[in-house]
Coordinates of C-alpha atoms in Angstrom, one line a residue:
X619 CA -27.7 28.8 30.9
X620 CA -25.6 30.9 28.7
X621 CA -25.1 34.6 28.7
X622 CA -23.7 36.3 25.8
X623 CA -22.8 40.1 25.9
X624 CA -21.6 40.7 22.5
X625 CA -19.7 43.8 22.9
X626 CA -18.2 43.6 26.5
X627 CA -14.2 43.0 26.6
X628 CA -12.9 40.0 26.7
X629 CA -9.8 37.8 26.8
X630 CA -11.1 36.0 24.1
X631 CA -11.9 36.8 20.4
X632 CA -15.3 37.1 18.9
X633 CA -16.8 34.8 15.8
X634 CA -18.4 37.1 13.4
X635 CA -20.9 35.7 10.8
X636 CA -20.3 37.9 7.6
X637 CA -22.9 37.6 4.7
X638 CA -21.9 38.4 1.3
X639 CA -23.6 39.4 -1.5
X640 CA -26.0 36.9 -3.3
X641 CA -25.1 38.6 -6.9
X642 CA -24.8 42.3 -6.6
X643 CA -21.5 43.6 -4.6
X644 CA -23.5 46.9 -3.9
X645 CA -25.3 44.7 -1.5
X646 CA -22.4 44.9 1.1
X647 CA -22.9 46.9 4.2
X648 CA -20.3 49.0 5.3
X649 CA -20.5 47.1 8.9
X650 CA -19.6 43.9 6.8
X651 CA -16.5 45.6 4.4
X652 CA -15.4 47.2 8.0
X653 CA -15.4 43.9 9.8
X654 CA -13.6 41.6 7.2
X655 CA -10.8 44.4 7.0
X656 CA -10.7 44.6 10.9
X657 CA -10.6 40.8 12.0
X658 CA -7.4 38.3 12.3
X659 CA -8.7 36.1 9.7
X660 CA -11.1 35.0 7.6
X661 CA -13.0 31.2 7.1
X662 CA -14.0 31.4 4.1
X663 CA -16.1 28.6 1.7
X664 CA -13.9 29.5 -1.3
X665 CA -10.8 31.3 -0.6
X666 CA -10.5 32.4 -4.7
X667 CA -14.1 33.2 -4.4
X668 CA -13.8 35.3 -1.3
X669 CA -10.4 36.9 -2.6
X670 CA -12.4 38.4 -5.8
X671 CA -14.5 40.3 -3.1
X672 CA -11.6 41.2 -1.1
X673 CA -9.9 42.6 -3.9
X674 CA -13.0 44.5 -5.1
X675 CA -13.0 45.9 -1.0
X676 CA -9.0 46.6 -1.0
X677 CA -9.6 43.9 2.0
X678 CA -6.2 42.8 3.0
X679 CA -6.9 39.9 5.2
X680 CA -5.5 36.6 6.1
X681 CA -8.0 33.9 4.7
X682 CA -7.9 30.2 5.7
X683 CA -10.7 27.5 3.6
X684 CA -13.7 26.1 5.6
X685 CA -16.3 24.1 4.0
X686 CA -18.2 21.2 4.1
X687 CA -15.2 18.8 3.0
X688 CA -13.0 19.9 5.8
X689 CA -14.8 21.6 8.5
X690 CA -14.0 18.8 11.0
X691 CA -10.6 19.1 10.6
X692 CA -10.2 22.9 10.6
X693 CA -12.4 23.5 13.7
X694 CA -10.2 23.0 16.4
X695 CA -7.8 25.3 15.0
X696 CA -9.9 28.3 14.6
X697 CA -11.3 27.8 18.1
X698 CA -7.7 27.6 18.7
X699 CA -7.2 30.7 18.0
X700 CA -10.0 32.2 19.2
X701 CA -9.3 31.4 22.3
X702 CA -6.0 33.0 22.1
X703 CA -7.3 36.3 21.3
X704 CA -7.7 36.4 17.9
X705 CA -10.9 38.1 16.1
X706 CA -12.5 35.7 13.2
X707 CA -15.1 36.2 10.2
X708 CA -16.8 33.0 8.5
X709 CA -18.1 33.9 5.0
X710 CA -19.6 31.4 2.6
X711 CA -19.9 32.4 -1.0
X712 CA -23.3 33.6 -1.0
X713 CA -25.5 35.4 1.4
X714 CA -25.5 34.3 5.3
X715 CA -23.2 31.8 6.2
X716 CA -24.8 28.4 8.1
X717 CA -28.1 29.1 5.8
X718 CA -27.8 25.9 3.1
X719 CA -23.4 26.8 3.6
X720 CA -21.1 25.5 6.0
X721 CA -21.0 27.7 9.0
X722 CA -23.5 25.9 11.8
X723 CA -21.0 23.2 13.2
X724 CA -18.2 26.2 13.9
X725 CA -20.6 27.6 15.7
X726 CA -22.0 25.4 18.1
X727 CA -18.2 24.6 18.9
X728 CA -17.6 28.3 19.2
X729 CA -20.6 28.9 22.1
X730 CA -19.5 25.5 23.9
X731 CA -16.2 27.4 24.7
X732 CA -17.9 30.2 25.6
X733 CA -16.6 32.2 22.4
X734 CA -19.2 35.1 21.7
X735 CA -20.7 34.9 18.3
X736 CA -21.5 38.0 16.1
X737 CA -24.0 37.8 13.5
X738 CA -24.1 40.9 10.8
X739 CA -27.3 41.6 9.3
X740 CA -27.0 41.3 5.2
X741 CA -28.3 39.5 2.1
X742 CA -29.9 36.1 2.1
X743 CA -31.5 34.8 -1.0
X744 CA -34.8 32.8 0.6
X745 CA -36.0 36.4 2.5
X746 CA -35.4 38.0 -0.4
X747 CA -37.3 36.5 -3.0
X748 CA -40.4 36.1 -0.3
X749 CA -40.9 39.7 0.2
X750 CA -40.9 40.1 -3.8
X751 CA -43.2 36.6 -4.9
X752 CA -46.8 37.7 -3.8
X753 CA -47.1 34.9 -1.7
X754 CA -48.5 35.1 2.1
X755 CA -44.8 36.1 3.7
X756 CA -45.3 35.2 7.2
X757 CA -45.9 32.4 8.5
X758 CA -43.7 31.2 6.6
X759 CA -41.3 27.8 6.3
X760 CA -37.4 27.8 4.9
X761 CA -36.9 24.1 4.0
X762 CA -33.4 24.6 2.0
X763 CA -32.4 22.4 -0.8
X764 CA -34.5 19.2 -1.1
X765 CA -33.4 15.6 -1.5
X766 CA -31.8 14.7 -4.9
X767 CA -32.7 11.6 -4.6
X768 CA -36.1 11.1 -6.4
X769 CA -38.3 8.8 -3.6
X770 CA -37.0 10.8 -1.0
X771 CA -37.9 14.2 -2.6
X772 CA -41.4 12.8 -3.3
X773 CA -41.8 12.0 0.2
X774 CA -40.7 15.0 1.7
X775 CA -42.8 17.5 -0.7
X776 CA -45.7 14.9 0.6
X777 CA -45.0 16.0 4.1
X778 CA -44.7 19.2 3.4
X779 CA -48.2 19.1 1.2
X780 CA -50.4 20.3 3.9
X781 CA -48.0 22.2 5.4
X782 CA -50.2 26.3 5.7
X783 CA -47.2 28.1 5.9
X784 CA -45.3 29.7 2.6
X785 CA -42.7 26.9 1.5
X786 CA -39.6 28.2 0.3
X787 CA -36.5 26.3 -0.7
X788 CA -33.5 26.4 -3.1
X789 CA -33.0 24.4 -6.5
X790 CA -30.1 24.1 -8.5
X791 CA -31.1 25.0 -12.5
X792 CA -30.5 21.4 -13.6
X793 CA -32.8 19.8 -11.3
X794 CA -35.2 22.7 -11.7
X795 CA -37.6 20.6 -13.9
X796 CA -38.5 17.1 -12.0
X797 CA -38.7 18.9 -8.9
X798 CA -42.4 21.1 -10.3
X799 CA -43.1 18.2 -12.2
X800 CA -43.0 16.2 -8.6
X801 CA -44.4 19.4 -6.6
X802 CA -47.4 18.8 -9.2
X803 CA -47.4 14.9 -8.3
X804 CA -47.7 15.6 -5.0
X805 CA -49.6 19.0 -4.7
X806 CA -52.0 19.1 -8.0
X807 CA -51.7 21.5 -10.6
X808 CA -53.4 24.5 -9.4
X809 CA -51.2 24.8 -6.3
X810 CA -49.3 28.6 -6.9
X811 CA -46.1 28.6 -7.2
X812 CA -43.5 31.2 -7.8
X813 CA -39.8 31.1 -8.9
X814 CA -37.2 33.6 -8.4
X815 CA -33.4 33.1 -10.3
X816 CA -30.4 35.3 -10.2
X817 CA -31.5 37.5 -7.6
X818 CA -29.3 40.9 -7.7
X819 CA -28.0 40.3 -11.0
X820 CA -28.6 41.5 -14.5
X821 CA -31.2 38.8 -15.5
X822 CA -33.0 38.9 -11.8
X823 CA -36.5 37.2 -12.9
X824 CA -39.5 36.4 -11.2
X825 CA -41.9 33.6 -12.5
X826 CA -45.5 33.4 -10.7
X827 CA -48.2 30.7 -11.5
X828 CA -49.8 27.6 -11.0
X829 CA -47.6 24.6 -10.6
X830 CA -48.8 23.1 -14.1
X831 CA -48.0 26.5 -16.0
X832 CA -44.6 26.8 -14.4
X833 CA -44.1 22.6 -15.5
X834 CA -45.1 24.2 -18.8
X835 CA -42.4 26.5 -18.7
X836 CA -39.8 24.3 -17.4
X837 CA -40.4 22.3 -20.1
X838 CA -40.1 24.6 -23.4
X839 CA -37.0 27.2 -22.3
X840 CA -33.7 26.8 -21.2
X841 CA -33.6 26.7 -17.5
X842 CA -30.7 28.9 -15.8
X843 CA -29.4 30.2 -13.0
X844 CA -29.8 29.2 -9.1
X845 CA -33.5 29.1 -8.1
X846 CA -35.6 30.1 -4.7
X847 CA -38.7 28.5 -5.3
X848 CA -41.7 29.2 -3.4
X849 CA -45.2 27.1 -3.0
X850 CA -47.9 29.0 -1.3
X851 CA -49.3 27.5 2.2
X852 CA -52.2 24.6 2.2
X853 CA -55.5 26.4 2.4
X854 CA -57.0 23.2 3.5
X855 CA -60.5 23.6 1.4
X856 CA -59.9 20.3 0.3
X857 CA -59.1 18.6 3.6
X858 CA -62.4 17.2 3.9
X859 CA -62.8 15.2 0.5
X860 CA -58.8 14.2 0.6
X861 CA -60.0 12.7 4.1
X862 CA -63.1 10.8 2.7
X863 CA -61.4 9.9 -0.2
X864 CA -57.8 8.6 1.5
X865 CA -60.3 7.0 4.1
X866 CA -62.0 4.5 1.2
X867 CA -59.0 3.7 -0.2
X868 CA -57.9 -0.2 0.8
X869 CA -54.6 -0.5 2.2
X870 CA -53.5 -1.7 -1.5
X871 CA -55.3 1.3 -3.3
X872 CA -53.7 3.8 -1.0
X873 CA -50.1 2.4 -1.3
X874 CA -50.7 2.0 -5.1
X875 CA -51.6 5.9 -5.6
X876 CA -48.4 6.6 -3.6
X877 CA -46.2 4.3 -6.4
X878 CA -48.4 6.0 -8.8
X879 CA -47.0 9.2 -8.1
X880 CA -42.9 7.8 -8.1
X881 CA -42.2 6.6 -4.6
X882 CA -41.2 3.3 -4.1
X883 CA -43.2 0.3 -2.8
X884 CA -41.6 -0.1 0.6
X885 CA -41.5 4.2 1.1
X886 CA -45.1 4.1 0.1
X887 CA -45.8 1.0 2.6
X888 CA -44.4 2.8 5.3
X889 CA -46.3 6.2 4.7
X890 CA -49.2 4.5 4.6
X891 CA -48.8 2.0 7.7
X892 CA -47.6 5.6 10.1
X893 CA -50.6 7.4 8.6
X894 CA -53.3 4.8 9.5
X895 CA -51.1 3.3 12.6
X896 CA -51.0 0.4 11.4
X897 CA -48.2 -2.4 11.4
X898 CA -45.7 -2.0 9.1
X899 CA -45.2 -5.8 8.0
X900 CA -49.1 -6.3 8.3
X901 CA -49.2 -3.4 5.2
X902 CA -46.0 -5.0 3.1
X903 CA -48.6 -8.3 3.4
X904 CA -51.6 -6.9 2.5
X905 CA -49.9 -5.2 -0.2
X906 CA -48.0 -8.1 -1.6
X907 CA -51.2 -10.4 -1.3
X908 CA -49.2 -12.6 1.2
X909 CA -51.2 -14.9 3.4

């Protein structure tokens, strides 16, 4: 067991997690502005990102880069120096830091030292949009950015399908587009869906419907910005029939539907053989019409 006193001395320094704005600067607290000014030195995602906000703060302090590229490298260092005394503040270049941005390996290492770790309250994109979409807030489920790759996206939004909590993950403008069209694979057209881009900013928009009109959308207008996207929970009305229908299905028919909808035969073989607990090779056969 671990206990951490934030604010009692130490000999050691302290790891403060630092959110910055998401769009709007008026969005950073004074705790945040007071605590990049006060620490040793800053890890920051960008340095010429985080120096544009340190300029707008008159902010005077030290940064060193840490990001995903070179996080491994630059740990031991700033525990390093932790250790020695010194006072540190991890910023990525949007919102909380560790949430879809580099940030959660420095602190594990940090605790397994025995480093105390701050976190400061502040903007995060996925809370955010929630509180603004309509949608059932809580329970609800941050996923984070989905798989590029097109099988393994399909697959996931499968598992998340019947998932009853509010779904909410991040999607870059450019694959905006073939991720509804798969959410509407996967989840049928009526499922409602809501999209938020630019939160903060100027152009802050919020797009509510079913999945089909926001496919619609996606596909007559120019899709910009950086996306929270938002599915509501399963209501499970159509457990039943899914069930009944899924159940008469042959082992060919139900991996068929699954390449049907874009995954590929030996993803959709393996799906089907964990969902009816049967034996993987025994599935690829019966499939493939081997003997």
């Amino acid at each position: 067991m671990q206990q951490q006193k934030s604010f009692e001395q130490r000999e050691t320094g302290t790891l403060y997690l630092v959110p910055t704005p998401i769009g709007n600067l008026q969005d950073m607290t004074p705790r945040a502005i007071a605590v990049l000014a006060d620490v040793d030195l800053i890890a920051a995602e960008d340095t010429r990102h985080t120096q544009q906000l340190l300029n707008h703060f008159d902010i005077t302090t030290k940064q060193t880069s840490f990001h995903e590229h070179n996080w491994q490298a630059k740990i031991p260092g700033i525990v390093a120096d932790l250790q020695q005394g010194k006072n540190i503040a991890q910023v990525s270049d949007a919102g909380m830091p560790s949430i879809s941005d580099p940030g959660k390996e420095l602190v594990a290492a940090a605790i397994a030292q025995g480093i105390a770790v701050v976190p400061i309250p502040g903007a995060t994109a996925g809370v955010t949009a929630l509180i603004a979409s309509g949608l059932v807030p809580q329970p609800f489920y941050f996923y984070g950015f989905l798989q590029r790759k097109n099988s393994d996206q399909l697959a996931e939004l499968e598992r998340l399908a019947t998932l009853r909590d509010t779904t909410i993950f991040y999607e870059a403008p450019h694959r905006l587009k073939q991720t509804l069209e798969n959410i509407q694979k996967v989840m049928g057209a009526d499922r409602q869906v809501v999209l938020a881009r630019e939160l903060t900013k100027k152009y802050e928009e919020f797009l509510r419907g079913t999945v089909a009109e926001l496919v619609a959308w996606a596909k007559t207008h120019e899709i910009r910005g950086e996306f929270v996207v938002m599915i509501a929970g399963f209501t499970g009305e159509e457990t039943a029939a899914t069930d009944n229908d899924e159940a008469e299905l042959t082992v060919q028919e139900a991996v068929a539907k699954l390449v049907a909808k874009g995954l590929k035969p030996n993803a959709a073989i393996k799906q089907v053989a964990k969902a009816r607990q049967l034996d993987r090779q025994a599935v690829y056969a019966d499939y493939h019409g081997i003997d």
